[in-house]
Coordinates of C-alpha atoms and ligand atoms in Angstrom, one line a residue:
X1 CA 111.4 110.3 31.3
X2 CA 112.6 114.1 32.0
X3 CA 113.5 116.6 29.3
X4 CA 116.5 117.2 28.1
X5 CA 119.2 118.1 30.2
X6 CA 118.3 115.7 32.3
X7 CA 118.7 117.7 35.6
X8 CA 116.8 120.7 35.1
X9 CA 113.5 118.9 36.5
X10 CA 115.0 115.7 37.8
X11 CA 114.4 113.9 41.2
X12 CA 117.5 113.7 43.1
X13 CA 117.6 111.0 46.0
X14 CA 120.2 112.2 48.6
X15 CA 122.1 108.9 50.1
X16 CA 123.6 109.7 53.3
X17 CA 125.7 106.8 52.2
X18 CA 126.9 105.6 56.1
X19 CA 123.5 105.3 57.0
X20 CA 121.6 104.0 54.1
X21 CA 122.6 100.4 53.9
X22 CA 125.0 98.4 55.7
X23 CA 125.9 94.9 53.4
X24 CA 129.1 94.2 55.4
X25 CA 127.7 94.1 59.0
X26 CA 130.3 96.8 60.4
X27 CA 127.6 99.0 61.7
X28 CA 128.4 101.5 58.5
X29 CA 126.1 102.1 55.7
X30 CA 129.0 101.2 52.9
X31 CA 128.4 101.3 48.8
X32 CA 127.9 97.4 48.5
X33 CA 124.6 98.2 50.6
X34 CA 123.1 101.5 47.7
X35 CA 124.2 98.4 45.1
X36 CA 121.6 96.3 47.1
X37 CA 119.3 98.6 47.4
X38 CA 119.1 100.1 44.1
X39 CA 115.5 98.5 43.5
X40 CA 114.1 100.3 45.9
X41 CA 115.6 103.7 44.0
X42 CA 114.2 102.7 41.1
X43 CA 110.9 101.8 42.2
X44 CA 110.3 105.1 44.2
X45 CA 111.2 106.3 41.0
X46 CA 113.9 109.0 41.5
X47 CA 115.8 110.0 38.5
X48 CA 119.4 110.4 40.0
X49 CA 120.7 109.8 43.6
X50 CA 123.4 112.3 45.3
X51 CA 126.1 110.2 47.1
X52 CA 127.6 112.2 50.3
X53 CA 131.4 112.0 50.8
X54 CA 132.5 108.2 51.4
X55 CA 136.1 108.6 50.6
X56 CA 139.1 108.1 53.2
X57 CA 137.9 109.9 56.2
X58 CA 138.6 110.1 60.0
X59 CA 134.6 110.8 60.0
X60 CA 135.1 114.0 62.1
X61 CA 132.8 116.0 59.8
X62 CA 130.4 112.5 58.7
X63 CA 133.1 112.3 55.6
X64 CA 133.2 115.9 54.9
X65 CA 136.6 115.8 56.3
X66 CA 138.2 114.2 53.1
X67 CA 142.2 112.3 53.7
X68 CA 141.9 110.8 49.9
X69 CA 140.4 112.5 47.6
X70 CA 140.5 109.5 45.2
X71 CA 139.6 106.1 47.3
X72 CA 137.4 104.4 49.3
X73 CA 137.0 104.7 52.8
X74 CA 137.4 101.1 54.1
X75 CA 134.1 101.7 56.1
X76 CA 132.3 102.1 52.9
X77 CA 134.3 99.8 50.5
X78 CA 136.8 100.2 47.7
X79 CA 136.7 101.4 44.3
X80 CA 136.1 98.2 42.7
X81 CA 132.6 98.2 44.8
X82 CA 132.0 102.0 43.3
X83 CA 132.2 101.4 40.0
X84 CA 129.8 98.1 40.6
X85 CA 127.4 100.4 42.0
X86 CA 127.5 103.3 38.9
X87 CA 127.5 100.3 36.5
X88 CA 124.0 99.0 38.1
X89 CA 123.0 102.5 38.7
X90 CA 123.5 103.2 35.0
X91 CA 121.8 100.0 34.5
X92 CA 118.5 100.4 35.9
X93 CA 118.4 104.5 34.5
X94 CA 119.6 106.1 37.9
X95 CA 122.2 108.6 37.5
X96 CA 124.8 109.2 40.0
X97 CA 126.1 112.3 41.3
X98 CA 128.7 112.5 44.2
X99 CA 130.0 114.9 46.5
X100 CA 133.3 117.1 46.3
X101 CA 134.4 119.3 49.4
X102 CA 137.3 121.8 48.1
X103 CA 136.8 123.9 51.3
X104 CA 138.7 121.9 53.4
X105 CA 140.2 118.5 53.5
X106 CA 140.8 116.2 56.1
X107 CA 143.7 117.0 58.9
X108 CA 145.0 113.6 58.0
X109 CA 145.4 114.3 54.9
X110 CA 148.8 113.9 53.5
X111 CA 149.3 117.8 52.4
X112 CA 147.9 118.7 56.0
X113 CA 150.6 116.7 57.6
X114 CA 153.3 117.7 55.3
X115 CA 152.1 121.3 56.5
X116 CA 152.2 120.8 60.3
X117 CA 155.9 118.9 59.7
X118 CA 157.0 122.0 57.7
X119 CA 158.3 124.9 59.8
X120 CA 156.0 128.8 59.3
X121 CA 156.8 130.0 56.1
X122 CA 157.6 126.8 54.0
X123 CA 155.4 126.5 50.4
X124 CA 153.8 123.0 52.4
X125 CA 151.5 125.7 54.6
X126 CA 151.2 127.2 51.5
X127 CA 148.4 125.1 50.5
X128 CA 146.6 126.0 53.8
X129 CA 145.7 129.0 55.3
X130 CA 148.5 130.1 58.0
X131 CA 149.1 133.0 59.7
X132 CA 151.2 134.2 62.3
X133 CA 149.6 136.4 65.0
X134 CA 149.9 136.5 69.2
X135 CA 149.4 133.2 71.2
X136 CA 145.6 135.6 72.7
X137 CA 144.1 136.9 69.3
X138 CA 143.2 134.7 66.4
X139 CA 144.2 136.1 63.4
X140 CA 141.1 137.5 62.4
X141 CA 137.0 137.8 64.3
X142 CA 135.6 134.7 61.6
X143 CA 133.4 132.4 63.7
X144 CA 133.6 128.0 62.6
X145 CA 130.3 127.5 61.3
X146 CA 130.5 124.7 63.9
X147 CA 130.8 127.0 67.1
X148 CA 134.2 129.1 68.3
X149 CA 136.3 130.4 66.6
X150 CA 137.8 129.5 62.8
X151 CA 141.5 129.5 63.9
X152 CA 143.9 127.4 65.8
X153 CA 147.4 127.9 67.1
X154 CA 149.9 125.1 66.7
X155 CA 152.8 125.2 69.1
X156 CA 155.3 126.9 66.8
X157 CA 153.6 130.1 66.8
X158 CA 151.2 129.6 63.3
X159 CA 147.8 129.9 63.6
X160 CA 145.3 127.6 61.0
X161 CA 141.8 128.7 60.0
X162 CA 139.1 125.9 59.9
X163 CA 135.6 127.3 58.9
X164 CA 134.3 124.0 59.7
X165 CA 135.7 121.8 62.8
X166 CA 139.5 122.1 63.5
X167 CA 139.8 118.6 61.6
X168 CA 138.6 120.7 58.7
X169 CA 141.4 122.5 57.8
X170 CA 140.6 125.4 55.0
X171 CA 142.7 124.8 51.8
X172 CA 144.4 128.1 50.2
X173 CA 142.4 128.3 46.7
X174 CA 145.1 131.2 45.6
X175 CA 147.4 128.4 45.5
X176 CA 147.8 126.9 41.9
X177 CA 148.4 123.5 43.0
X178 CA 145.0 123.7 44.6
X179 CA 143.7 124.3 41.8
X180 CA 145.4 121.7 39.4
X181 CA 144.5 119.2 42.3
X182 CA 141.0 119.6 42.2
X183 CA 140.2 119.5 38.5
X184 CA 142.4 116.3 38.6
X185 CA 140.0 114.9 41.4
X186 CA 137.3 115.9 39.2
X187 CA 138.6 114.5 36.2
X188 CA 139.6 111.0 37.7
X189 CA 135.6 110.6 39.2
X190 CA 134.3 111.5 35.6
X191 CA 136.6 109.0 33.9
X192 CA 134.7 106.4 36.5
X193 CA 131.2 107.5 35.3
X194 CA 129.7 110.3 37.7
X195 CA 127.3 112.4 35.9
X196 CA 127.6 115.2 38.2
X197 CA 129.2 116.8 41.1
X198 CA 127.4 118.0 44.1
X199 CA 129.5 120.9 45.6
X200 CA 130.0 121.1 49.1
X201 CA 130.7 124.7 50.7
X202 CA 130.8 126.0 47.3
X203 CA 130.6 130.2 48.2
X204 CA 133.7 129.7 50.5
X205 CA 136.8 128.8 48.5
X206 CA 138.5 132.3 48.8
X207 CA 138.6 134.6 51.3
X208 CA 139.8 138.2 52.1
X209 CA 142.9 138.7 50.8
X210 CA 143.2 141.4 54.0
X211 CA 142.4 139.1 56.3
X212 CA 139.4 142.1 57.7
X213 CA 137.7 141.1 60.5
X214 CA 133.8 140.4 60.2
X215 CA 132.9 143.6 62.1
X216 CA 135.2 145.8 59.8
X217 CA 134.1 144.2 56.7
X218 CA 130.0 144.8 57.8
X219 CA 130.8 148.4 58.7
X220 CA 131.7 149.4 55.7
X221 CA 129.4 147.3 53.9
X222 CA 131.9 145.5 52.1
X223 CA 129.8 142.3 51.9
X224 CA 131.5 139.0 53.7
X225 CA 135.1 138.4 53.9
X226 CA 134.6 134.4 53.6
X227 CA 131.5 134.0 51.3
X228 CA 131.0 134.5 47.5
X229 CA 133.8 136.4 47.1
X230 CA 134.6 136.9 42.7
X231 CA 137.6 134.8 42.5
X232 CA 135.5 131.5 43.2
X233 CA 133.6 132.3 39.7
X234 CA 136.6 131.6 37.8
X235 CA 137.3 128.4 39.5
X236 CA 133.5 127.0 38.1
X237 CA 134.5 128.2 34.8
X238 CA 137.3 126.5 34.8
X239 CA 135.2 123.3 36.2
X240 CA 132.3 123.8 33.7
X241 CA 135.4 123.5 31.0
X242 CA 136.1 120.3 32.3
X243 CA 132.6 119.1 32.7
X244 CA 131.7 119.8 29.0
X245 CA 134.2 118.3 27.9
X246 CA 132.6 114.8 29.0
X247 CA 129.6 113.2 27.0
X248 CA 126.3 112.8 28.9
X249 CA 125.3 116.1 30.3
X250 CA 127.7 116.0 33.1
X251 CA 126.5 119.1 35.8
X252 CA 127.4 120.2 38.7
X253 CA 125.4 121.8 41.7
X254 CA 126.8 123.6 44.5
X255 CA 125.9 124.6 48.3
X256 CA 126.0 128.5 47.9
X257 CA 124.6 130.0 50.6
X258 CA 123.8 133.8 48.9
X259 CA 120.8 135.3 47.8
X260 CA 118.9 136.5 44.9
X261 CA 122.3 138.3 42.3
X262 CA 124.8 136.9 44.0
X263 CA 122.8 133.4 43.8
X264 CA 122.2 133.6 39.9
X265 CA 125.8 134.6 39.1
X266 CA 127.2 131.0 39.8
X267 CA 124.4 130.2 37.3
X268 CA 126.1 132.2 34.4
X269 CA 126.1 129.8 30.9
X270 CA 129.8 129.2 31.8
X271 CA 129.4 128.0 35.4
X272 CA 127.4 125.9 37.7
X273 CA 124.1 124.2 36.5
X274 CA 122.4 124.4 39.7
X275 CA 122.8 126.1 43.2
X276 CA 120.8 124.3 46.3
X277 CA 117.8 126.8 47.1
X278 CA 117.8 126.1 51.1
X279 CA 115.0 128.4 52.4
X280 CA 112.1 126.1 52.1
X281 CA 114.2 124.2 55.0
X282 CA 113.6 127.0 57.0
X283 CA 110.0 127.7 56.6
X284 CA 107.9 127.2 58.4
X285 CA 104.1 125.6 57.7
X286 CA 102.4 128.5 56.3
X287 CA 100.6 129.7 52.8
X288 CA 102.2 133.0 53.1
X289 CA 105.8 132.3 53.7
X290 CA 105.8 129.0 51.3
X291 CA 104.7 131.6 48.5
X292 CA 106.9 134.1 49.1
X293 CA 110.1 131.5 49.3
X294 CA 108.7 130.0 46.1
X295 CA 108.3 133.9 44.7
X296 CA 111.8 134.2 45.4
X297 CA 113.3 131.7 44.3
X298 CA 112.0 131.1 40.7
X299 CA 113.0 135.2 40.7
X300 CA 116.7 134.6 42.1
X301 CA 117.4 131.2 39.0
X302 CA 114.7 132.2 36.4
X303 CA 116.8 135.4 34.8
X304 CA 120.1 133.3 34.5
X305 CA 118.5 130.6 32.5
X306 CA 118.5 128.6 35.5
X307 CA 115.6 126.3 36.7
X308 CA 115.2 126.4 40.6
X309 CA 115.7 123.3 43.0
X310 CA 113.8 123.0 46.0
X311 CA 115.1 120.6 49.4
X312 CA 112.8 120.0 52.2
X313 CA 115.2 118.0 54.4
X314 CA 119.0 117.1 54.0
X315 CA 121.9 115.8 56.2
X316 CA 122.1 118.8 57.9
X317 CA 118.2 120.0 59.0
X318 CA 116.1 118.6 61.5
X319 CA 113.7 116.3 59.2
X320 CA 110.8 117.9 57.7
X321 CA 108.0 115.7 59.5
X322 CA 109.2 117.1 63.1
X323 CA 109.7 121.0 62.2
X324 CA 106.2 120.4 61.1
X325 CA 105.0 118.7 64.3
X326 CA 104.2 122.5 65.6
X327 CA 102.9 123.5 67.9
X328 CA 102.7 120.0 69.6
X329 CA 99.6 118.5 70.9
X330 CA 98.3 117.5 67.3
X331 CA 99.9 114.2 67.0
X332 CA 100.2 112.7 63.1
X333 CA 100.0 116.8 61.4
X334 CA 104.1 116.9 61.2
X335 CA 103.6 113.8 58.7
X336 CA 100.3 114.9 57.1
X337 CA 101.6 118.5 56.6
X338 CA 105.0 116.9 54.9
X339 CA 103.0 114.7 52.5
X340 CA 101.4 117.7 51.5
X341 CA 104.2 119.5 51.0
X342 CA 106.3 117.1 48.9
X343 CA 103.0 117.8 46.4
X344 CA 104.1 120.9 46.3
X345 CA 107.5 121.2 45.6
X346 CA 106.7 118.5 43.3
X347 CA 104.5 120.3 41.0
X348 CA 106.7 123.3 41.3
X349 CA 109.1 123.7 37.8
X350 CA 112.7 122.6 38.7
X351 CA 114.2 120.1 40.2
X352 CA 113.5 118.9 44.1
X353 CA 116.6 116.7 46.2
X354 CA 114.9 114.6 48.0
X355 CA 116.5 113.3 51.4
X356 CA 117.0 109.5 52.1
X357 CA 114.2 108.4 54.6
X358 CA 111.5 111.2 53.8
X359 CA 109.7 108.5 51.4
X360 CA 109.1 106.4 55.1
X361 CA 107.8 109.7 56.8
X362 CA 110.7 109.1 58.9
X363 CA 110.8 111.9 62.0
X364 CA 113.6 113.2 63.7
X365 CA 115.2 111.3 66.3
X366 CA 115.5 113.8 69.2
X367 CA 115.9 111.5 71.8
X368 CA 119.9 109.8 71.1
X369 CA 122.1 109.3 73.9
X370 CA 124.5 111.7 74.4
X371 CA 127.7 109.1 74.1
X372 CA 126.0 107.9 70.8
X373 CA 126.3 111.3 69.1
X374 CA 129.2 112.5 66.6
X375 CA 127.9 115.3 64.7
X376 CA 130.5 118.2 65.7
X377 CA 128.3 120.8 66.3
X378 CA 127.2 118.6 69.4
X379 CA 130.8 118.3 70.3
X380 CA 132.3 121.4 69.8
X381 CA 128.9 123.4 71.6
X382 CA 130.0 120.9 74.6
X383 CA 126.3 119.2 74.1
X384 CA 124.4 122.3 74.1
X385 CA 123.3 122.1 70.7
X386 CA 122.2 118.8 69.5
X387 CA 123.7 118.8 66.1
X388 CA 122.5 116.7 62.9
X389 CA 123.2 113.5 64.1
X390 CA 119.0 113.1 64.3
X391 CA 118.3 113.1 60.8
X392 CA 121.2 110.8 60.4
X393 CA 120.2 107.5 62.1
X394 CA 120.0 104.4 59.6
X395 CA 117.2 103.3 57.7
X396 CA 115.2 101.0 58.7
X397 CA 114.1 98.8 55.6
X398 CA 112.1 95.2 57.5
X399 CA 112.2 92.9 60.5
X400 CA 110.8 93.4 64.0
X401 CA 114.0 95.1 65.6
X402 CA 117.0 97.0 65.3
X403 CA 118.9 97.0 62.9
X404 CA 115.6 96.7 60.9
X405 CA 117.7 95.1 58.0
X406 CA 119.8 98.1 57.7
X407 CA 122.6 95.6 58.5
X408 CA 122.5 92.0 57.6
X409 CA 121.3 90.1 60.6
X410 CA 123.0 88.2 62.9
X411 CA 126.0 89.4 65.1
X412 CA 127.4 92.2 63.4
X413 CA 128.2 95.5 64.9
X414 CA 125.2 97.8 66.0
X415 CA 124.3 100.6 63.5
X416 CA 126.2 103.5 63.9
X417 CA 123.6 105.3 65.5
X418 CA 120.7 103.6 67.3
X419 CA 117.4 103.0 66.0
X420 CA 114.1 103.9 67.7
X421 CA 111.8 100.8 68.4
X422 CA 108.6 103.2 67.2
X423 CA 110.6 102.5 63.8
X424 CA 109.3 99.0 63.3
X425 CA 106.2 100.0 61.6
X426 CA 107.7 102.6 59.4
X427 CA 110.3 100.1 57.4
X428 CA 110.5 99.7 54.0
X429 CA 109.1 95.9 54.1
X430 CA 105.8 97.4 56.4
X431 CA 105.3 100.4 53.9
X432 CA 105.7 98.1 50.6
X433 CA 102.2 97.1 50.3
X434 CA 100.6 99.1 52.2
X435 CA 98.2 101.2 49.8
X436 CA 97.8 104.6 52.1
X437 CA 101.3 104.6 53.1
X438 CA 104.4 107.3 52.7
X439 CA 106.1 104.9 51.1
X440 CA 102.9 104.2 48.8
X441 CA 102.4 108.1 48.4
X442 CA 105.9 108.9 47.3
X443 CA 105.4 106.2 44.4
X444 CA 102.5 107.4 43.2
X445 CA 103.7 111.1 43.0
X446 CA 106.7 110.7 41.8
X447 CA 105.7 107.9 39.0
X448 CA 102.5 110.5 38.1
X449 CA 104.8 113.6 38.1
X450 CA 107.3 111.4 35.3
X451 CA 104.0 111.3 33.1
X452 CA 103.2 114.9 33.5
X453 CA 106.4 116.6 33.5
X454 CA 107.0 116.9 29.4
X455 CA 103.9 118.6 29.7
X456 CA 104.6 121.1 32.5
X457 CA 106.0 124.7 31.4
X458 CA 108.3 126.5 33.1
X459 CA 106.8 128.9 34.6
X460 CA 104.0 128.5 37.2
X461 CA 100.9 131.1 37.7
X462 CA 99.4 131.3 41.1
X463 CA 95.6 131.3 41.1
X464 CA 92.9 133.0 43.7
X465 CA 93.2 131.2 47.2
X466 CA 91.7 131.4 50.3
X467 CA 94.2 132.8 52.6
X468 CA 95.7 129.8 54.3
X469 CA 95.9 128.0 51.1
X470 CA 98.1 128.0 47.8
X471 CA 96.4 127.2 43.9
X472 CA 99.1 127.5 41.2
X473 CA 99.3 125.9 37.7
X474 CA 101.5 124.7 35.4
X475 CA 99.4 124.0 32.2
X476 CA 97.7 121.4 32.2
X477 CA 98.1 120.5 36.0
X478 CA 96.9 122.3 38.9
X479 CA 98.0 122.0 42.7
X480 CA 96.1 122.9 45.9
X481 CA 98.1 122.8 49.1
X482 CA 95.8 123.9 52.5
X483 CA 98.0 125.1 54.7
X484 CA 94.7 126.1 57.9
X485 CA 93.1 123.7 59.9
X486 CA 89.6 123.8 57.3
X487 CA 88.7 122.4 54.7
X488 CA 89.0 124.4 51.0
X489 CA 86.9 123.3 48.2
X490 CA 88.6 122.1 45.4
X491 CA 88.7 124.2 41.9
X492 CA 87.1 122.4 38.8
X493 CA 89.1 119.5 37.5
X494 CA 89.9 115.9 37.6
X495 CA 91.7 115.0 41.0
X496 CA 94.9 113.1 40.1
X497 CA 96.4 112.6 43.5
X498 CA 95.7 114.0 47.3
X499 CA 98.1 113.4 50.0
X500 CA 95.3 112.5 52.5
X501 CA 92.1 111.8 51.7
X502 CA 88.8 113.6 50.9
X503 CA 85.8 114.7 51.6
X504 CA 83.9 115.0 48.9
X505 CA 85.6 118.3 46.4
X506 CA 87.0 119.3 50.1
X507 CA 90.6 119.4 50.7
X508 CA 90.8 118.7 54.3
X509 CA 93.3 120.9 56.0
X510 CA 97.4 119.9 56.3
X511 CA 97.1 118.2 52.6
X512 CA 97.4 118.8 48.8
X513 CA 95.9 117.7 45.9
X514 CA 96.8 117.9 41.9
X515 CA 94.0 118.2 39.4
X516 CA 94.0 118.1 35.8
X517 CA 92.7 121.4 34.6
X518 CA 91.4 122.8 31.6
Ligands
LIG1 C1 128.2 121.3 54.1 C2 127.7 119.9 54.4 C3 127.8 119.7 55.9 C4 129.3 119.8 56.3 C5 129.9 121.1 55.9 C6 131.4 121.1 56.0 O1 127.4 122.3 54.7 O2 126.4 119.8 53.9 O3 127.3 118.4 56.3 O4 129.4 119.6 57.7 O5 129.6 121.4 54.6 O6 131.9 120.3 55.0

C-alpha cells in the first residue's frame, strides 16, 4: 500500500458518476451503480476514487450547478444509497473523495430564488453578486468561461454575474453566511465518511472588490480581477482547520488554475493538500514539451512541501487517446501513444487522477448528434464548439449492444448519451481476459507501481536520451518513454513492464517501458 499520507502518491479514479453505472435503468449513471461496480475499482487497483457532483441538480452544468448542497439528486439516489457505497468503498480499501463547487450554486437553489424574489438592495442578493448598471453594458468586461458574457440582467434593473452558465449563478464569498454555509456542507459530508474534498473552481471565490474591467486590470498589470485573488487563502485555512480536525488524513485538492508562486501558495502547511496540475492535458505528444511540463511542475509543488499530481484526461478534455490520434492517417498511435504515456505519469513522484474509461482506451466520441448534446459550452456557442459532452458518454462494461451493461438490460431508458457500436469490443467483459489489453495494461501497472512505490524517492533525475525520447529514474526504477516513430535501445536493466511490445532491448516507437536499475 502507499506511504503515509495516503494521497501524496495515490491513484485517484475520477467517477463521472452519471455516466459510470446506471443500476436503476433511468438512463443515469446513479451511486447504487459505483456500489456495483466497486470490484472493478479494486481490481484495477486505484487507491481512492473522486466522485463528481451528484447532489440535487437541474444538470445544467452536468451537476456543477448544485440546488442542495446536502442530498441526493433523485437521478443518482439518496443518502441512504451514499453512505452504502462509502461503507463498501471503505470496505474493499478504496477511499472516497467527492466534489464541492462554492463558486456557484445552482439557480434553483433556494437562496438563488429568495434572491430573484427579493427587490435590488435586500441582504437575499447579498449572497450573490448584484449590481446595478444600464440595461446595454454589463457591469463589468469578464467573459463566462462558457462563452458571452458573465452577467445577466433581470427585469428589475439588477444585473447577476455567472462565471460559468447563467444557471451558475456566482455566490458572494465576502458574505459571512457564505462562509458559515460552506464549512457546514463540509462538515456534514465528513461526518458521512469522505476522506477528502475535491475543489471545484477553487482560484475564483472572490473577485475585485472594484469591479475593474479585464482590460483595466491587464494594463496595469494588476494580475486578474476573478482568479486567485488573497482573500480565498484564508477561506482554505479556515477549511484545512476543519479538515484536521477529523481522524483519517482527511485532504482536500482544488482546481486552481495559476501557475508556478501563485500555484504553491494554496499549498502552504495550513492550506490545500493538493492543487490539480492541468498542463499535461494540453500537451501535446512530444519528448520536449512532456519534460518541460514535468520540469515545471515538480518546480511549481516541490518548494511548498507539496508532491505534484499529474491528469491526462478529465470530464472536461477531449480524451487523451484522440488528442493523440495526430496527425491522422496512423490508425491505433492515439491508443499506443496513451499506454505509453500513463507509464509515465505513473513512474513520475506524486499522485496521478486517473479519468473513468481511460483503463478501456476509450476514445473520444466526436460524432454525437447534435439533439443528444448537453454540455453548455455546446449550447451557449449555439453548436459551434462541441463541448465535453464526448468524453462523457457511458461506459460500456459487456454485451453485444448498447447500453453495453451500463444500464441493466431490458426496457429501461437509453443512456444519457449514446454509445458508439465500435464500443463493443472495448467493454469491460471483452477486456477482462484478454492478456494484451488496456484493461489488462492498466492492471499490471498499477498493481506493479503499488509494489514499487515505498521504494521510489521523491525526486526523479532525468538521464541521457535520444532526442525524441525521455529516461528518468527514481532509485531503483527506471522509465523509457519514445516519443519518435524509431525504435531506442533500452538502457541496462531488467524490463518490468512495456506498454507495447518489443523487439529485442528495442523500444519500438509510441511506447514505454520500466526497468529495474542498478
Ligand atoms: C470545473 C468543472 C467543470 C464545470 C466548471 C463549473 O471546471 O470541472 O466541469 O463546468 O467547473 O462548475
Amino acid at each position: 500500500m502507499t506511504r503515509s499520507p495516503w494521497w501524496r502518491n495515490a491513484v485517484v479514479y475520477e467517477v463521472y458518476v452519471r455516466s459510470f453505472a446506471d443500476a436503476d435503468g433511468d438512463g443515469d449513471g446513479d451511486l447504487r451503480g459505483i456500489t456495483s461496480r466497486l470490484g472493478h475499482l479494486a481490481d484495477l487497483g486505484v487507491d481512492a476514487l473522486w466522485l463528481t457532483p451528484f447532489y440535487r441538480s437541474p444538470l445544467a452544468d452536468g451537476g456543477y450547478d448544485v440546488a442542495d448542497y446536502r442530498d441526493v439528486d433523485p437521478r443518482f439516489g439518496t443518502l441512504t444509497d451514499f453512505d452504502a457505497l462509502i461503507a463498501a468503498a471503505h470496505a474493499r480499501g478504496l477511499r472516497v473523495i467527492v466534489d464541492i463547487v462554492p463558486n456557484h450554486t445552482s439557480d434553483q437553489h433556494p437562496w438563488f430564488q429568495e434572491a430573484l424574489a427579493a427587490p435590488p438592495g435586500s441582504p437575499a442578493r447579498e449572497r450573490y453578486i448584484f449590481r446595478s448598471g444600464p440595461p446595454d453594458r454589463p457591469p463589468t468586461d469578464w467573459p463566462s468561461a462558457f462563452g458571452g458574457p458573465a452577467w445577466r440582467r433581470l427585469p428589475d434593473g439588477d444585473w447577476y454575474l455567472h462565471l460559468y452558465a447563467t444557471e451558475q449563478p456566482d455566490l458572494n464569498w465576502r458574505n459571512p453566511e457564505v462562509r458559515r454555509e460552506f464549512e457546514s456542507i463540509l462538515r456534514f459530508w465528513l461526518d458521512r465518511g469522505v476522506d477528502g474534498f475535491r475543489i471545484d473552481v477553487a482560484g475564483g471565490l472572490f473577485k475585485d472588490p472594484e469591479f475593474a474591467d479585464l482590460g483595466e486590470m491587464a494594463r496595469h498589470g494588476a494580475g486578474s480581477p476573478i482568479h486567485s485573488r488573497p482573500e480565498v487563502h484564508e477561506v482554505y485555512r479556515e477549511w484545512r482547520r476543519i479538515l484536521d480536525e477529523y481522524p483519517g488524513e482527511r485532504m482536500a485538492i482544488g482546481e486552481v488554475w495559476s501557475e508556478g508562486p501563485e500555484l504553491a501558495r494554496y499549498l502552504r502547511s495550513d492550506e490545500l493538500h493538493q492543487v490539480f496540475q492541468f498542463d499535461l492535458q494540453f500537451a501535446s505528444w512530444s519528448a520536449r514539451e512532456f519534460r518541460d511540463i514535468v520540469t515545471a511542475a515538480v518546480a511549481a509543488v516541490v518548494p511548498a512541501g507539496a508532491a505534484p499530481t499529474w491528469v491526462l484526461s478529465s470530464h472536461d478534455v477531449v480524451r487523451h487517446v484522440t488528442r493523440y490520434e495526430q496527425p491522422p492517417g496512423m490508425p491505433g498511435i492515439g491508443l499506443a501513444r496513451a499506454r505509453a504515456a500513463l507509464l509515465c505519469v505513473l513512474a513520475l513522484p506524486g499522485s496521478a487522477y486517473l479519468y473513468q474509461g481511460e483503463e478501456l482506451g476509450l476514445p473520444e466520441v466526436l460524432d454525437l448528434p447534435a439533439d443528444a448534446r448537453q454540455d453548455p459550452i455546446w449550447k451557449r456557442s449555439d453548436g459551434a464548439v462541441l463541448g465535453r459532452d464526448g468524453c462523457r458518454v457511458p461506459l460500456p462494461w459487456g454485451g453485444k449492444k448498447e447500453p453495453y451493461g451500463f444500464s441493466p438490460d431490458g426496457g429501461g431508458a437509453a443512456p444519457w448519451l449514446p454509445m458508439p457500436e465500435e464500443w463493443r469490443s472495448l467493454t469491460v467483459e471483452a477486456q477482462d481476459h484478454e492478456p494484451t489489453s488496456t484493461l489488462a495494461f492498466y492492471r499490471r501497472a498499477l498493481r506493479l507501481r503499488r509494489t514499487l512505490v515505498d521504494e521510489l524517492p521523491e525526486t526523479l533525475t532525468w538521464r541521457d536520451a535520444p532526442p525524441t525520447a525521455l529516461v528518468f529514474q527514481r532509485g531503483p526504477l527506471t522509465c523509457v518513454v519514445n516519443f519518435g516513430d524509431h525504435p531506442v535501445r533500452l538502457p541496462e536493466g531488467e524490463v518490468l513492464l512495456t506498454s507495447g511490445p518489443l523487439y529485442g532491448e528495442l523500444l519500438p516507437g509510441a511506447s514505454a517501458a520500466w526497468l529495474r536499475t542498478a
